[in-house]
Each structure stands twice: as structure tokens, then as C-alpha cells.
Amino acid sequence: MDKLIITCAPVGAEVMKRDNPNVPYGPEEIAMAAIEAVRAGASVIHLHMREDDGSPSQSPTKFAECIRHILDEVDCIIQISSGGAVTATEDERLLPVRELIPPPEMASLTMGTVNFGDDVFWNSPKLIRTFAAEFKKRGIKPELEIFESGHLTTAIRLIREGVLEGPQHFDFVLGVPGAMAGTPQNLMHLVQALPPGHTWTVAGIGAAELTLGIMAIALGGHVRVGFEDNVYYRKGELARSNAQLVERMARIGKEAGRPAATPAEARELLGMPAREWRRVTAVSGADPVA
Ligand code: KMH
Ligand code: ZN
């Protein structure tokens, strides 16, 4: 089986320091958490931004500052969030996708609307097409976020239509309250419904992070861990850091014959161009790359 791509999602838009005091806020703390995670075996960093007080942000300047810190220290695939928070507008969600120079290698792209706790995470077909066109224009590889079974159907339709081109990378996000539960049966259903030729990872929420991660290792998929999805190491014990969660997955993967992929190996597995270690140096309203 292929080497294991470990994605770390160090913060998300919802989790707060009151949930776990080790949750990072602000570009510098988030960068530190990401660097430690990469050193522990993560090759992809799924990145949300936070203000220093913890409120969610889509500020390209803050993204650029954080990415600069990370890439000053380690090579990794930066995957920014185009989901942001449920309160973010469509334009706010697209800001870092449009304005980071150079563009990030990857960004998340959710394949449909879903209940999200007591809120709704809106992703109409029109929004998805707009986002996919922006990604294509800037050469950003999407990670297709699947919170519900119907999201996979939508993704398959968009692939058939050519809106999404080439082998795609799917993230099965299972266990968000209001969405598809984090059960082995649900993961099996999605894996079996996935057409051949694509890659997938699983982001189990809460305790499902570990159980579904182990399942993905056995099935040939990949794994996401981090405080965006889960703040516990085990029941009743908060995780010390994102890196601690990455380390455990890297250890289990190695034992199972799937050592952690390096960033270069992850790019190859995801069908992405090999890259020199790159730095985000600027933000602009204008896009000289497009
Ligand atoms: N925070 C959620 C509303 C993504 O990053 O693309 C959306 C989310 C998905 O986390
Ligand atoms: Zn996210």
C-alpha cells in the first residue's frame, strides 16, 4: 500500500481555548502548531486563520503571515480553508484563494450544504462552481470535503461535467453534529461509492478521529487529525498538542506498514507537481499569476 498522507488541521473555525488551552490562535501560534505537526509526520496542513482573540478570520494578510512562518521552517503542502466559518460570506471565503501570492498548493472545497451543529454551512451548486472556477484559474488543487453521502454524488457529477478535472482528493468528514455520523459503516459506504482513480482521506470528529483513522490506514486511504476535529488524546484526557495526535497516527501507520509520506511523496501520491520549497511573500487584490 502507499505511504500514509497525514493531514493536520490545527485549529478550524469553531474550537476555542476553553475547549483545550493548547488550541492555537493568531498566525504565529497556528504556525508553531503546524511546524510541530509537520515535524511529527504531517505532510499536509489544512489551515484556518484566527484573530489573536480566537475569532475566525479569512484575512489573506494573516494567512500570508502564518504560511510564511511555516514555510520558513518546514516544507509541507499548505491547504487553506475555503470553508471558513458558517458566518463567513462567499466573498470572504474566497479572499485567500484569490489573493495569496503565489497561490496555495491546495484548498478545501465543500461539495454541498450541510447542517453544522445548530447552524447551516451553505454551499449551493452555484457557489461550488464559482469556487471550482477560481481554483482552476489559480492552479489550486481542491480537497473535496464530503460531509454527507449526497456530497459525493455531487462531486461525481462535477467530475463527469469536467468542472473538476483529473484525479481528485476526497476528505470524508464524519461525525459533525447534524451531518453523517462517524461510524465504520458510513466510511465503508463512502469508500465503496468512490469511483476508482481518486485518493481519499478521513477526518473523524471527536473519538471517531482515531477509530476511522485506523480504518483508513487498513483500507489504503489517508488520515486527517488535529484540533479542528478533536481536542482529546483519549477519553477524558486533552491532547497536549496537534503534534501529539499526528505522532500517534504516524506510529500506527508505521506499525501497519504505511509510514508517513514526506511532503514530496504526498505531492506525487496526490498527482500534484513536484515543488521547490516555496514561500508566500505577498498578498494582493490583483492576481499577477492568473
Ligand atoms: N468550519 C466549517 C464551517 C473547510 O475547512 O473547508 C467549514 C470547514 C470546512 O471547516
Ligand atoms: Zn476546515
PDB file of C-alpha atoms in Angstrom, residues 109 111 125 128-133 135-136 142 154-155 157-166 168:
ATOM      1  CA  LEU A 109     -13.867  22.771  -1.391  1.00  0.00           C
ATOM      2  CA  MET A 111     -19.452  19.617  -2.058  1.00  0.00           C
ATOM      3  CA  PRO A 125     -24.190  24.249  -6.505  1.00  0.00           C
ATOM      4  CA  ILE A 128     -19.322  25.314  -5.664  1.00  0.00           C
ATOM      5  CA  ARG A 129     -18.992  26.047  -9.396  1.00  0.00           C
ATOM      6  CA  THR A 130     -17.744  29.589  -8.690  1.00  0.00           C
ATOM      7  CA  PHE A 131     -15.177  28.304  -6.199  1.00  0.00           C
ATOM      8  CA  ALA A 132     -14.057  25.486  -8.547  1.00  0.00           C
ATOM      9  CA  ALA A 133     -13.523  28.033 -11.353  1.00  0.00           C
ATOM     10  CA  PHE A 135      -9.300  27.205  -8.022  1.00  0.00           C
ATOM     11  CA  LYS A 136      -8.787  26.218 -11.662  1.00  0.00           C
ATOM     12  CA  PRO A 142      -9.059  21.159  -4.315  1.00  0.00           C
ATOM     13  CA  THR A 154     -22.430  15.960  -6.436  1.00  0.00           C
ATOM     14  CA  ALA A 155     -18.659  15.570  -6.710  1.00  0.00           C
ATOM     15  CA  ARG A 157     -21.435  14.778 -11.225  1.00  0.00           C
ATOM     16  CA  LEU A 158     -18.984  17.710 -11.321  1.00  0.00           C
ATOM     17  CA  ILE A 159     -16.163  15.365 -12.350  1.00  0.00           C
ATOM     18  CA  ARG A 160     -18.365  13.977 -15.133  1.00  0.00           C
ATOM     19  CA  GLU A 161     -19.171  17.521 -16.280  1.00  0.00           C
ATOM     20  CA  GLY A 162     -15.476  18.479 -16.306  1.00  0.00           C
ATOM     21  CA  VAL A 163     -15.950  21.177 -13.658  1.00  0.00           C
ATOM     22  CA  LEU A 164     -13.437  19.162 -11.616  1.00  0.00           C
ATOM     23  CA  GLU A 165     -10.662  17.752 -13.776  1.00  0.00           C
ATOM     24  CA  GLY A 166      -8.265  14.855 -13.221  1.00  0.00           C
ATOM     25  CA  GLN A 168      -9.443  14.232  -7.155  1.00  0.00           C
TER      26      GLN A 168
END
